[in-house]
Structure formats: C-alpha cells, structure tokens
PDB file of C-alpha atoms in Angstrom:
ATOM      1  CA  MET A   1      84.728 -11.279 -44.638  1.00  0.00           C
ATOM      2  CA  PRO A   2      81.989  -9.050 -43.248  1.00  0.00           C
ATOM      3  CA  GLY A   3      80.837 -12.715 -43.043  1.00  0.00           C
ATOM      4  CA  GLY A   4      83.253 -14.189 -41.343  1.00  0.00           C
ATOM      5  CA  PRO A   5      86.498 -15.942 -41.782  1.00  0.00           C
ATOM      6  CA  ARG A   6      87.832 -16.662 -45.354  1.00  0.00           C
ATOM      7  CA  LEU A   7      86.993 -20.935 -45.689  1.00  0.00           C
ATOM      8  CA  THR A   8      89.014 -22.738 -47.652  1.00  0.00           C
ATOM      9  CA  LYS A   9      88.541 -23.273 -51.492  1.00  0.00           C
ATOM     10  CA  PHE A  10      86.826 -26.338 -53.037  1.00  0.00           C
ATOM     11  CA  THR A  11      89.777 -27.985 -55.608  1.00  0.00           C
ATOM     12  CA  ASP A  12      87.682 -30.457 -57.000  1.00  0.00           C
ATOM     13  CA  PRO A  13      84.375 -30.329 -58.859  1.00  0.00           C
ATOM     14  CA  VAL A  14      81.691 -29.324 -56.775  1.00  0.00           C
ATOM     15  CA  ASN A  15      78.282 -30.355 -57.471  1.00  0.00           C
ATOM     16  CA  ASN A  16      76.129 -28.499 -54.339  1.00  0.00           C
ATOM     17  CA  TYR A  17      76.312 -24.558 -54.825  1.00  0.00           C
ATOM     18  CA  ALA A  18      74.600 -23.412 -51.716  1.00  0.00           C
ATOM     19  CA  VAL A  19      74.975 -21.002 -49.243  1.00  0.00           C
ATOM     20  CA  PRO A  20      73.557 -19.911 -46.551  1.00  0.00           C
ATOM     21  CA  GLY A  21      72.794 -16.044 -45.463  1.00  0.00           C
ATOM     22  CA  MET A  22      72.068 -15.985 -49.551  1.00  0.00           C
ATOM     23  CA  SER A  23      68.963 -13.851 -50.495  1.00  0.00           C
ATOM     24  CA  VAL A  24      67.801 -13.734 -54.163  1.00  0.00           C
ATOM     25  CA  LEU A  25      69.136 -10.231 -53.803  1.00  0.00           C
ATOM     26  CA  SER A  26      72.411 -11.127 -52.933  1.00  0.00           C
ATOM     27  CA  SER A  27      73.232 -13.814 -55.915  1.00  0.00           C
ATOM     28  CA  ALA A  28      72.925 -11.115 -58.876  1.00  0.00           C
ATOM     29  CA  THR A  29      75.758  -8.709 -57.168  1.00  0.00           C
ATOM     30  CA  PRO A  30      78.990  -9.856 -57.944  1.00  0.00           C
ATOM     31  CA  ILE A  31      80.694  -8.310 -54.879  1.00  0.00           C
ATOM     32  CA  TYR A  32      78.647 -10.375 -52.743  1.00  0.00           C
ATOM     33  CA  GLY A  33      81.396 -12.683 -53.220  1.00  0.00           C
ATOM     34  CA  GLY A  34      83.928 -10.345 -50.842  1.00  0.00           C
ATOM     35  CA  VAL A  35      80.915 -10.960 -48.168  1.00  0.00           C
ATOM     36  CA  ASN A  36      80.141 -14.064 -47.697  1.00  0.00           C
ATOM     37  CA  PRO A  37      82.722 -17.004 -47.245  1.00  0.00           C
ATOM     38  CA  TYR A  38      80.346 -19.505 -48.086  1.00  0.00           C
ATOM     39  CA  PHE A  39      80.714 -18.146 -51.308  1.00  0.00           C
ATOM     40  CA  ASP A  40      83.789 -17.236 -51.398  1.00  0.00           C
ATOM     41  CA  ARG A  41      85.299 -21.137 -51.418  1.00  0.00           C
ATOM     42  CA  LEU A  42      83.270 -21.489 -54.503  1.00  0.00           C
ATOM     43  CA  LEU A  43      85.081 -18.704 -56.549  1.00  0.00           C
ATOM     44  CA  THR A  44      89.117 -18.741 -57.843  1.00  0.00           C
ATOM     45  CA  ASP A  45      90.583 -15.867 -56.033  1.00  0.00           C
ATOM     46  CA  ALA A  46      90.588 -13.544 -59.664  1.00  0.00           C
ATOM     47  CA  GLU A  47      86.023 -14.041 -59.702  1.00  0.00           C
ATOM     48  CA  VAL A  48      85.774 -12.339 -55.799  1.00  0.00           C
ATOM     49  CA  GLY A  49      84.309  -9.786 -56.229  1.00  0.00           C
ATOM     50  CA  ALA A  50      83.919  -9.440 -59.706  1.00  0.00           C
ATOM     51  CA  LYS A  51      81.638 -12.332 -60.750  1.00  0.00           C
ATOM     52  CA  SER A  52      77.800 -12.908 -59.034  1.00  0.00           C
ATOM     53  CA  TYR A  53      75.819 -15.780 -58.093  1.00  0.00           C
ATOM     54  CA  VAL A  54      73.970 -16.174 -60.865  1.00  0.00           C
ATOM     55  CA  ALA A  55      76.833 -15.952 -63.365  1.00  0.00           C
ATOM     56  CA  LYS A  56      78.614 -18.273 -61.449  1.00  0.00           C
ATOM     57  CA  VAL A  57      75.734 -21.117 -61.636  1.00  0.00           C
ATOM     58  CA  ALA A  58      74.693 -19.761 -65.540  1.00  0.00           C
ATOM     59  CA  GLU A  59      78.146 -21.371 -65.865  1.00  0.00           C
ATOM     60  CA  SER A  60      77.657 -24.805 -64.297  1.00  0.00           C
ATOM     61  CA  GLN A  61      75.675 -27.310 -66.698  1.00  0.00           C
ATOM     62  CA  PRO A  62      74.108 -28.670 -64.891  1.00  0.00           C
ATOM     63  CA  THR A  63      71.995 -31.774 -66.103  1.00  0.00           C
ATOM     64  CA  PHE A  64      68.914 -31.452 -63.124  1.00  0.00           C
ATOM     65  CA  PHE A  65      68.928 -28.490 -60.088  1.00  0.00           C
ATOM     66  CA  THR A  66      67.055 -27.724 -57.073  1.00  0.00           C
ATOM     67  CA  LEU A  67      66.779 -24.617 -55.681  1.00  0.00           C
ATOM     68  CA  TRP A  68      65.299 -22.969 -52.734  1.00  0.00           C
ATOM     69  CA  LEU A  69      66.559 -19.884 -53.253  1.00  0.00           C
ATOM     70  CA  GLY A  70      64.662 -16.829 -51.797  1.00  0.00           C
ATOM     71  CA  ASN A  71      64.281 -16.768 -47.633  1.00  0.00           C
ATOM     72  CA  ASN A  72      66.584 -14.122 -46.797  1.00  0.00           C
ATOM     73  CA  ASP A  73      64.691 -12.160 -49.489  1.00  0.00           C
ATOM     74  CA  VAL A  74      62.019 -11.794 -46.416  1.00  0.00           C
ATOM     75  CA  LEU A  75      63.595 -13.739 -43.307  1.00  0.00           C
ATOM     76  CA  THR A  76      66.434 -10.619 -42.873  1.00  0.00           C
ATOM     77  CA  TYR A  77      64.148  -8.011 -42.430  1.00  0.00           C
ATOM     78  CA  ALA A  78      61.362  -9.778 -40.341  1.00  0.00           C
ATOM     79  CA  THR A  79      64.478 -10.840 -37.682  1.00  0.00           C
ATOM     80  CA  ASN A  80      65.843  -7.528 -37.049  1.00  0.00           C
ATOM     81  CA  GLY A  81      61.457  -6.249 -36.066  1.00  0.00           C
ATOM     82  CA  ALA A  82      61.246  -5.197 -39.244  1.00  0.00           C
ATOM     83  CA  VAL A  83      63.662  -2.269 -39.116  1.00  0.00           C
ATOM     84  CA  VAL A  84      65.926  -1.824 -42.108  1.00  0.00           C
ATOM     85  CA  ASN A  85      69.199  -1.803 -40.756  1.00  0.00           C
ATOM     86  CA  PRO A  86      71.411   1.052 -43.031  1.00  0.00           C
ATOM     87  CA  ALA A  87      74.723  -1.445 -43.046  1.00  0.00           C
ATOM     88  CA  ASN A  88      73.071  -4.050 -44.432  1.00  0.00           C
ATOM     89  CA  PRO A  89      72.031  -3.401 -48.556  1.00  0.00           C
ATOM     90  CA  PHE A  90      70.327  -6.519 -48.401  1.00  0.00           C
ATOM     91  CA  GLY A  91      68.594  -6.049 -45.249  1.00  0.00           C
ATOM     92  CA  ASP A  92      65.260  -5.173 -46.212  1.00  0.00           C
ATOM     93  CA  LYS A  93      62.655  -7.063 -47.773  1.00  0.00           C
ATOM     94  CA  THR A  94      63.367  -7.581 -51.542  1.00  0.00           C
ATOM     95  CA  PRO A  95      60.848  -5.598 -54.033  1.00  0.00           C
ATOM     96  CA  VAL A  96      58.965  -7.760 -56.099  1.00  0.00           C
ATOM     97  CA  ALA A  97      60.064  -6.457 -59.303  1.00  0.00           C
ATOM     98  CA  THR A  98      63.678  -6.926 -58.960  1.00  0.00           C
ATOM     99  CA  PHE A  99      63.410 -10.379 -56.993  1.00  0.00           C
ATOM    100  CA  ARG A 100      60.910 -11.069 -60.594  1.00  0.00           C
ATOM    101  CA  ALA A 101      64.176  -9.932 -62.966  1.00  0.00           C
ATOM    102  CA  ILE A 102      67.273 -12.047 -60.894  1.00  0.00           C
ATOM    103  CA  TYR A 103      64.701 -15.084 -59.963  1.00  0.00           C
ATOM    104  CA  THR A 104      64.081 -15.194 -64.242  1.00  0.00           C
ATOM    105  CA  GLN A 105      67.996 -14.992 -64.392  1.00  0.00           C
ATOM    106  CA  LEU A 106      68.369 -17.871 -61.869  1.00  0.00           C
ATOM    107  CA  VAL A 107      66.159 -20.019 -62.775  1.00  0.00           C
ATOM    108  CA  GLY A 108      66.489 -19.420 -67.031  1.00  0.00           C
ATOM    109  CA  ALA A 109      70.408 -20.322 -66.287  1.00  0.00           C
ATOM    110  CA  LEU A 110      69.853 -23.591 -64.647  1.00  0.00           C
ATOM    111  CA  ALA A 111      66.797 -24.883 -66.503  1.00  0.00           C
ATOM    112  CA  GLN A 112      67.832 -24.040 -70.272  1.00  0.00           C
ATOM    113  CA  GLY A 113      65.606 -23.517 -71.655  1.00  0.00           C
ATOM    114  CA  GLY A 114      63.538 -26.308 -70.372  1.00  0.00           C
ATOM    115  CA  GLN A 115      66.315 -28.375 -71.488  1.00  0.00           C
ATOM    116  CA  VAL A 116      67.373 -29.511 -67.938  1.00  0.00           C
ATOM    117  CA  GLU A 117      64.988 -31.087 -64.863  1.00  0.00           C
ATOM    118  CA  GLY A 118      64.595 -29.550 -61.151  1.00  0.00           C
ATOM    119  CA  VAL A 119      62.623 -28.696 -58.272  1.00  0.00           C
ATOM    120  CA  ILE A 120      61.956 -25.513 -57.094  1.00  0.00           C
ATOM    121  CA  ALA A 121      61.051 -24.933 -53.412  1.00  0.00           C
ATOM    122  CA  ASN A 122      59.051 -21.399 -52.219  1.00  0.00           C
ATOM    123  CA  ILE A 123      59.526 -19.400 -48.841  1.00  0.00           C
ATOM    124  CA  PRO A 124      57.650 -20.782 -45.929  1.00  0.00           C
ATOM    125  CA  ASP A 125      56.430 -18.846 -43.579  1.00  0.00           C
ATOM    126  CA  VAL A 126      59.011 -17.005 -41.624  1.00  0.00           C
ATOM    127  CA  ALA A 127      57.355 -15.496 -38.961  1.00  0.00           C
ATOM    128  CA  ALA A 128      56.015 -19.176 -37.949  1.00  0.00           C
ATOM    129  CA  THR A 129      59.561 -20.129 -36.765  1.00  0.00           C
ATOM    130  CA  PRO A 130      60.514 -20.433 -33.050  1.00  0.00           C
ATOM    131  CA  PHE A 131      62.719 -17.264 -33.833  1.00  0.00           C
ATOM    132  CA  PHE A 132      59.300 -15.693 -33.372  1.00  0.00           C
ATOM    133  CA  THR A 133      56.937 -17.750 -31.234  1.00  0.00           C
ATOM    134  CA  THR A 134      59.305 -19.102 -28.580  1.00  0.00           C
ATOM    135  CA  VAL A 135      59.135 -15.447 -26.229  1.00  0.00           C
ATOM    136  CA  THR A 136      55.418 -14.949 -25.198  1.00  0.00           C
ATOM    137  CA  LEU A 137      54.079 -13.197 -22.855  1.00  0.00           C
ATOM    138  CA  ASP A 138      52.830 -15.984 -21.106  1.00  0.00           C
ATOM    139  CA  ALA A 139      56.834 -17.421 -21.181  1.00  0.00           C
ATOM    140  CA  ILE A 140      57.771 -13.283 -20.009  1.00  0.00           C
ATOM    141  CA  ARG A 141      55.204 -13.609 -16.784  1.00  0.00           C
ATOM    142  CA  LYS A 142      56.611 -17.234 -16.123  1.00  0.00           C
ATOM    143  CA  SER A 143      60.223 -16.179 -16.310  1.00  0.00           C
ATOM    144  CA  ALA A 144      59.644 -12.531 -14.297  1.00  0.00           C
ATOM    145  CA  GLY A 145      57.408 -14.905 -11.675  1.00  0.00           C
ATOM    146  CA  MET A 146      54.161 -12.195 -12.274  1.00  0.00           C
ATOM    147  CA  ASN A 147      51.220 -12.945 -13.552  1.00  0.00           C
ATOM    148  CA  ASP A 148      49.478  -9.870 -14.270  1.00  0.00           C
ATOM    149  CA  LEU A 149      52.916  -8.395 -15.608  1.00  0.00           C
ATOM    150  CA  LYS A 150      52.183  -6.031 -18.726  1.00  0.00           C
ATOM    151  CA  VAL A 151      55.061  -5.634 -21.283  1.00  0.00           C
ATOM    152  CA  TYR A 152      55.648  -2.767 -23.885  1.00  0.00           C
ATOM    153  CA  ILE A 153      56.944  -2.199 -26.939  1.00  0.00           C
ATOM    154  CA  ARG A 154      57.555   0.377 -29.288  1.00  0.00           C
ATOM    155  CA  VAL A 155      55.649   0.449 -32.634  1.00  0.00           C
ATOM    156  CA  ALA A 156      56.407   3.783 -33.811  1.00  0.00           C
ATOM    157  CA  GLU A 157      59.038   7.317 -32.941  1.00  0.00           C
ATOM    158  CA  GLY A 158      57.831   9.632 -29.792  1.00  0.00           C
ATOM    159  CA  PRO A 159      56.192   9.016 -26.630  1.00  0.00           C
ATOM    160  CA  THR A 160      53.133   8.131 -28.680  1.00  0.00           C
ATOM    161  CA  GLY A 161      53.732   5.568 -30.266  1.00  0.00           C
ATOM    162  CA  VAL A 162      54.805   2.981 -27.545  1.00  0.00           C
ATOM    163  CA  ARG A 163      52.385   0.217 -26.281  1.00  0.00           C
ATOM    164  CA  GLU A 164      51.370  -3.025 -24.551  1.00  0.00           C
ATOM    165  CA  LEU A 165      52.473  -5.785 -26.343  1.00  0.00           C
ATOM    166  CA  GLY A 166      49.770  -8.092 -27.162  1.00  0.00           C
ATOM    167  CA  GLU A 167      47.772 -11.145 -29.528  1.00  0.00           C
ATOM    168  CA  GLY A 168      50.182 -11.338 -32.732  1.00  0.00           C
ATOM    169  CA  ASP A 169      52.398  -9.271 -31.254  1.00  0.00           C
ATOM    170  CA  LEU A 170      55.985 -11.493 -31.861  1.00  0.00           C
ATOM    171  CA  VAL A 171      59.441 -10.668 -29.604  1.00  0.00           C
ATOM    172  CA  LEU A 172      62.355 -12.108 -30.820  1.00  0.00           C
ATOM    173  CA  LEU A 173      64.647 -14.999 -29.397  1.00  0.00           C
ATOM    174  CA  THR A 174      67.583 -12.500 -29.586  1.00  0.00           C
ATOM    175  CA  THR A 175      65.483  -9.984 -27.005  1.00  0.00           C
ATOM    176  CA  GLN A 176      64.966 -12.872 -24.711  1.00  0.00           C
ATOM    177  CA  ALA A 177      67.644 -11.503 -22.680  1.00  0.00           C
ATOM    178  CA  ALA A 178      67.683  -8.085 -22.626  1.00  0.00           C
ATOM    179  CA  ILE A 179      63.540  -8.140 -20.795  1.00  0.00           C
ATOM    180  CA  GLY A 180      63.678  -6.996 -17.429  1.00  0.00           C
ATOM    181  CA  ARG A 181      66.754  -5.830 -17.781  1.00  0.00           C
ATOM    182  CA  VAL A 182      67.404  -2.902 -15.677  1.00  0.00           C
ATOM    183  CA  ASP A 183      68.312  -0.284 -17.606  1.00  0.00           C
ATOM    184  CA  GLN A 184      68.627   3.705 -16.373  1.00  0.00           C
ATOM    185  CA  ILE A 185      66.660   6.214 -18.602  1.00  0.00           C
ATOM    186  CA  ALA A 186      67.760   8.778 -16.291  1.00  0.00           C
ATOM    187  CA  PRO A 187      69.467  10.072 -13.661  1.00  0.00           C
ATOM    188  CA  GLY A 188      68.815   7.902 -10.772  1.00  0.00           C
ATOM    189  CA  VAL A 189      66.040   6.516 -12.432  1.00  0.00           C
ATOM    190  CA  SER A 190      66.239   2.566 -13.719  1.00  0.00           C
ATOM    191  CA  ILE A 191      63.550   1.035 -15.594  1.00  0.00           C
ATOM    192  CA  PRO A 192      63.904  -3.199 -16.688  1.00  0.00           C
ATOM    193  CA  HIS A 193      63.493  -3.068 -20.033  1.00  0.00           C
ATOM    194  CA  GLY A 194      60.659  -3.555 -21.420  1.00  0.00           C
ATOM    195  CA  PHE A 195      57.943  -3.578 -17.295  1.00  0.00           C
ATOM    196  CA  HIS A 196      57.141   0.414 -18.205  1.00  0.00           C
ATOM    197  CA  PRO A 197      56.097   2.446 -21.098  1.00  0.00           C
ATOM    198  CA  LEU A 198      59.563   4.943 -20.619  1.00  0.00           C
ATOM    199  CA  ASN A 199      61.614   1.778 -20.857  1.00  0.00           C
ATOM    200  CA  PRO A 200      59.850  -0.424 -23.608  1.00  0.00           C
ATOM    201  CA  LEU A 201      61.358  -3.210 -26.202  1.00  0.00           C
ATOM    202  CA  ASN A 202      62.848  -1.779 -28.962  1.00  0.00           C
ATOM    203  CA  ASP A 203      61.166  -1.784 -32.930  1.00  0.00           C
ATOM    204  CA  ASN A 204      64.331  -3.538 -33.729  1.00  0.00           C
ATOM    205  CA  GLU A 205      63.285  -6.568 -30.617  1.00  0.00           C
ATOM    206  CA  VAL A 206      59.885  -7.196 -31.507  1.00  0.00           C
ATOM    207  CA  LEU A 207      57.348  -7.903 -35.089  1.00  0.00           C
ATOM    208  CA  ASP A 208      54.755  -6.674 -34.389  1.00  0.00           C
ATOM    209  CA  LYS A 209      51.125  -7.734 -35.612  1.00  0.00           C
ATOM    210  CA  ASP A 210      51.107  -5.004 -38.734  1.00  0.00           C
ATOM    211  CA  GLU A 211      54.622  -5.880 -39.693  1.00  0.00           C
ATOM    212  CA  VAL A 212      53.904  -9.207 -39.513  1.00  0.00           C
ATOM    213  CA  ALA A 213      50.979  -9.161 -41.662  1.00  0.00           C
ATOM    214  CA  GLU A 214      53.118  -6.795 -44.187  1.00  0.00           C
ATOM    215  CA  VAL A 215      56.249 -10.069 -43.915  1.00  0.00           C
ATOM    216  CA  ARG A 216      53.447 -12.499 -45.187  1.00  0.00           C
ATOM    217  CA  VAL A 217      51.884 -10.849 -47.479  1.00  0.00           C
ATOM    218  CA  HIS A 218      55.356 -10.210 -49.133  1.00  0.00           C
ATOM    219  CA  THR A 219      56.237 -13.823 -48.792  1.00  0.00           C
ATOM    220  CA  GLN A 220      52.831 -13.787 -50.785  1.00  0.00           C
ATOM    221  CA  GLU A 221      53.626 -11.916 -52.822  1.00  0.00           C
ATOM    222  CA  LEU A 222      57.682 -13.804 -53.019  1.00  0.00           C
ATOM    223  CA  ASN A 223      55.537 -16.261 -54.179  1.00  0.00           C
ATOM    224  CA  LYS A 224      53.637 -15.224 -56.442  1.00  0.00           C
ATOM    225  CA  VAL A 225      56.635 -14.728 -58.237  1.00  0.00           C
ATOM    226  CA  ILE A 226      58.953 -18.155 -58.064  1.00  0.00           C
ATOM    227  CA  ALA A 227      55.508 -19.888 -58.945  1.00  0.00           C
ATOM    228  CA  GLU A 228      54.851 -18.272 -62.066  1.00  0.00           C
ATOM    229  CA  VAL A 229      58.684 -18.415 -63.228  1.00  0.00           C
ATOM    230  CA  ALA A 230      58.887 -22.175 -62.212  1.00  0.00           C
ATOM    231  CA  ALA A 231      55.523 -22.757 -64.535  1.00  0.00           C
ATOM    232  CA  ALA A 232      57.590 -20.733 -67.307  1.00  0.00           C
ATOM    233  CA  ASN A 233      59.657 -23.243 -67.895  1.00  0.00           C
ATOM    234  CA  ASN A 234      58.342 -26.634 -66.725  1.00  0.00           C
ATOM    235  CA  ILE A 235      59.971 -27.401 -63.438  1.00  0.00           C
ATOM    236  CA  PRO A 236      57.139 -28.107 -60.383  1.00  0.00           C
ATOM    237  CA  VAL A 237      57.556 -26.730 -57.456  1.00  0.00           C
ATOM    238  CA  PHE A 238      57.578 -28.481 -54.078  1.00  0.00           C
ATOM    239  CA  ASP A 239      55.209 -25.610 -51.915  1.00  0.00           C
ATOM    240  CA  VAL A 240      57.595 -25.173 -48.299  1.00  0.00           C
ATOM    241  CA  ASN A 241      54.958 -22.469 -47.368  1.00  0.00           C
ATOM    242  CA  LYS A 242      52.122 -24.771 -47.368  1.00  0.00           C
ATOM    243  CA  PHE A 243      54.193 -28.287 -46.057  1.00  0.00           C
ATOM    244  CA  PHE A 244      55.908 -26.284 -43.189  1.00  0.00           C
ATOM    245  CA  THR A 245      51.642 -24.604 -42.108  1.00  0.00           C
ATOM    246  CA  GLU A 246      50.511 -28.203 -42.400  1.00  0.00           C
ATOM    247  CA  ARG A 247      53.004 -29.924 -41.130  1.00  0.00           C
ATOM    248  CA  PHE A 248      55.101 -28.265 -38.608  1.00  0.00           C
ATOM    249  CA  ALA A 249      53.066 -26.364 -36.323  1.00  0.00           C
ATOM    250  CA  ARG A 250      50.743 -28.889 -35.176  1.00  0.00           C
ATOM    251  CA  PRO A 251      52.950 -31.728 -33.058  1.00  0.00           C
ATOM    252  CA  PHE A 252      53.169 -35.202 -34.926  1.00  0.00           C
ATOM    253  CA  VAL A 253      54.811 -38.495 -34.719  1.00  0.00           C
ATOM    254  CA  GLN A 254      56.802 -39.730 -37.753  1.00  0.00           C
ATOM    255  CA  ASN A 255      58.770 -44.054 -37.034  1.00  0.00           C
ATOM    256  CA  GLY A 256      57.800 -43.096 -33.372  1.00  0.00           C
ATOM    257  CA  VAL A 257      59.246 -39.945 -33.293  1.00  0.00           C
ATOM    258  CA  PRO A 258      57.509 -37.090 -31.597  1.00  0.00           C
ATOM    259  CA  TYR A 259      58.319 -33.333 -33.697  1.00  0.00           C
ATOM    260  CA  SER A 260      56.749 -29.929 -33.948  1.00  0.00           C
ATOM    261  CA  SER A 261      57.470 -26.256 -33.946  1.00  0.00           C
ATOM    262  CA  ALA A 262      58.867 -25.830 -30.122  1.00  0.00           C
ATOM    263  CA  PHE A 263      62.706 -24.886 -29.626  1.00  0.00           C
ATOM    264  CA  ILE A 264      64.513 -26.971 -28.952  1.00  0.00           C
ATOM    265  CA  THR A 265      62.188 -29.950 -27.709  1.00  0.00           C
ATOM    266  CA  GLY A 266      60.425 -30.278 -31.400  1.00  0.00           C
ATOM    267  CA  ASN A 267      63.064 -32.260 -32.768  1.00  0.00           C
ATOM    268  CA  VAL A 268      62.557 -29.460 -36.560  1.00  0.00           C
ATOM    269  CA  PHE A 269      64.585 -26.433 -35.621  1.00  0.00           C
ATOM    270  CA  SER A 270      68.416 -25.514 -33.978  1.00  0.00           C
ATOM    271  CA  LEU A 271      69.321 -23.655 -31.528  1.00  0.00           C
ATOM    272  CA  ASP A 272      69.464 -20.426 -33.391  1.00  0.00           C
ATOM    273  CA  GLY A 273      64.618 -20.804 -33.781  1.00  0.00           C
ATOM    274  CA  ILE A 274      65.576 -20.623 -37.861  1.00  0.00           C
ATOM    275  CA  HIS A 275      67.522 -23.129 -39.444  1.00  0.00           C
ATOM    276  CA  LEU A 276      66.011 -26.872 -39.273  1.00  0.00           C
ATOM    277  CA  THR A 277      68.517 -29.624 -37.254  1.00  0.00           C
ATOM    278  CA  PRO A 278      70.346 -32.352 -39.253  1.00  0.00           C
ATOM    279  CA  ARG A 279      67.369 -34.410 -38.599  1.00  0.00           C
ATOM    280  CA  GLY A 280      64.654 -30.883 -40.085  1.00  0.00           C
ATOM    281  CA  ASN A 281      66.652 -30.821 -43.102  1.00  0.00           C
ATOM    282  CA  ALA A 282      66.225 -35.124 -43.924  1.00  0.00           C
ATOM    283  CA  ILE A 283      62.149 -34.556 -43.483  1.00  0.00           C
ATOM    284  CA  VAL A 284      62.335 -31.782 -45.744  1.00  0.00           C
ATOM    285  CA  ALA A 285      64.183 -33.956 -48.266  1.00  0.00           C
ATOM    286  CA  ASN A 286      62.259 -36.318 -48.416  1.00  0.00           C
ATOM    287  CA  GLU A 287      59.988 -33.889 -49.617  1.00  0.00           C
ATOM    288  CA  PHE A 288      61.983 -32.345 -52.428  1.00  0.00           C
ATOM    289  CA  ILE A 289      62.429 -36.345 -53.240  1.00  0.00           C
ATOM    290  CA  ARG A 290      58.238 -37.301 -53.319  1.00  0.00           C
ATOM    291  CA  VAL A 291      58.452 -34.260 -55.405  1.00  0.00           C
ATOM    292  CA  ILE A 292      60.979 -36.022 -58.031  1.00  0.00           C
ATOM    293  CA  ASN A 293      59.662 -39.040 -58.064  1.00  0.00           C
ATOM    294  CA  SER A 294      55.759 -37.661 -58.261  1.00  0.00           C
ATOM    295  CA  ASN A 295      57.101 -35.328 -61.706  1.00  0.00           C
ATOM    296  CA  TYR A 296      59.413 -37.284 -63.727  1.00  0.00           C
ATOM    297  CA  ASN A 297      58.464 -40.778 -63.131  1.00  0.00           C
ATOM    298  CA  ALA A 298      61.820 -41.625 -60.639  1.00  0.00           C
ATOM    299  CA  ASN A 299      62.320 -44.096 -58.456  1.00  0.00           C
ATOM    300  CA  ILE A 300      64.529 -42.222 -55.622  1.00  0.00           C
ATOM    301  CA  PRO A 301      64.707 -44.378 -51.642  1.00  0.00           C
ATOM    302  CA  LEU A 302      63.413 -41.565 -49.116  1.00  0.00           C
ATOM    303  CA  VAL A 303      66.379 -41.150 -46.383  1.00  0.00           C
ATOM    304  CA  ASP A 304      65.757 -42.225 -42.908  1.00  0.00           C
ATOM    305  CA  GLU A 305      65.326 -38.949 -40.985  1.00  0.00           C
ATOM    306  CA  THR A 306      66.080 -40.270 -37.015  1.00  0.00           C
ATOM    307  CA  GLN A 307      69.655 -41.401 -39.003  1.00  0.00           C
ATOM    308  CA  TYR A 308      70.285 -37.880 -38.775  1.00  0.00           C
ATOM    309  CA  ARG A 309      70.462 -35.758 -35.052  1.00  0.00           C
ATOM    310  CA  THR A 310      67.931 -33.359 -33.878  1.00  0.00           C
ATOM    311  CA  VAL A 311      69.852 -30.695 -31.278  1.00  0.00           C
ATOM    312  CA  LEU A 312      72.191 -31.724 -29.220  1.00  0.00           C
ATOM    313  CA  PHE A 313      71.940 -31.827 -25.444  1.00  0.00           C
ATOM    314  CA  PRO A 314      75.264 -32.133 -22.889  1.00  0.00           C
ATOM    315  CA  VAL A 315      75.478 -35.424 -21.224  1.00  0.00           C
ATOM    316  CA  GLN A 316      75.067 -35.193 -17.465  1.00  0.00           C
TER     317      GLN A 316
END
C-alpha cells in the first residue's frame, strides 16, 4: 500500500477508531482505505476503497467518544515547507469550507443529534513542535564551528528569491542532514548546501516566517470551525492549542520529572519531533480525563504518566 505494508485485520469488535496520518479531508475519501494501512485494517476487504472513514464511524454507534482530528489538515503542508506535493492529494491545507462540511458530518455521526456525549480536541500550533524549532541558526553555526556563518534560504523562484535565514524562519528537522552538504552546482564549482546564495536551502526545507504566519492563521480558522461544530452538538472542547502553548512551550516539572518541548531531552516529543512520546500522550490523556470529569460530573482517575516511557536511549 502507498502508506506502508498491509496490517492484520481486526476481527474482534473495535472501540479505538484512531487512524495515524489521517486528516479530516482524507476521512471523507473512500479511496483512503486503499492508501493508509491503519484504516485498511478497520475495513473488510469489500469496504477497502469503497467506504470512507466518516461512513465507517457512522456505523459504530458509540455510547461516548473522544475526537482529536484535524492536525494533518495543516501539518502535512507545514512539514513540507509549505510546498504542496503534487503526488499527495492531501498535501495542501484543507480549505476551511471543506473542513467545515466534513467535520460537521463526522461529529454529527458521532453525537447522533445530541444523544451521545463526548469530548473534542482542537489543533495545536504545529510550528511550535521540535520538528520546526530544533535546527536553529545558532545550532547550525555551532555544528559548523563558525560563529558568523550565514545560512541562505529560497523563499521564491528566481535569483531574487533567496535571502538569509532570519528571525522567525524555521528550518525543518529533516533538513538537518542536508545542511552543509557539498553540492556541485556547476562544472568544477562545489558549494556547501545552504551556505551560499547560489546553493540555498530549498523552499521545502524551511518554513519561512511568512509561511509560519500562514499556517498559524489557518490553524486558528480550523479551530474556530471545531469550536462552532462542537457547540452546535453540545460537546465540550479540550483546547489542545492552548494547553500545548501554555504547558509545553516552557520547561516544567511534574511528579519530580522535568519536561519541555526540547527535542529528545524534553521527554514530551518523540524522535520525529512531531508526535508525542507515550509519556507525552499520558499527560495529554489526563487532560482529556479532566475535561470529561468537569463536564460530565465523572470521577475517572488520572493515569500515572511516569509509568509510560519517554525517548529510549541505547544502553551503553
């Protein structure tokens, strides 16, 4: 499958319908079952390529639900430097009107006209994850051993579309290995990648400051839709955007353990710089529980997040 090898089908009843990599846009597309193996395993062979995630969920008849979907309607675009991959039909930002139509249908299928309770989570600031914040200008200079090194990035086509990396520009984590790579740009002429205007970091290797603003505005617009759809169905919202900004944006200590949004050492984000570690997921799960308890007069106990691992380091 384009998204990876096929997985063993679920044969027992399923309560967890989470599908890694899915967006709101792709959730309404029947062909997605033939693309993503994590969705494929939820479907019968006859349903693959014929039934959308929204349609599948509508048949599930939940008694309570949690919904955290929409990150990839921004994230896929951002992690490619705000460059749309023409080979990926889900690679652009999902238009707000399209997002609203599908999200309304999805939440309606879950809430069933107000008969089913649940919690909805919104979209965090994806540009604040270590995938975007780790490879700083200072880090590049330190790695190269040159304190006054200038790094150049392409922000537009043509000879005038190159400028120096500056404040607010975010070099992608996946670009790190390419920085300083010696490229032959002409016969007999080799220049380290990113270290000269004639060989700048490519547009899809950097989220420049204007693109950061674009991504954040779009996130706000989609979160507004999430809030409105949730209110229309009387479903409380876990404000993940606010929680990530206030909790993970600065170092904190919880149960004697230090946490931050730092890559690897922060204990929250995994090695891809985007997804949470099991410990990070446990911290977020507790926030879901708090929203459930406060809105539904419940008393679900919190999990002990220290029982879940962070990044595993090799044994010396």
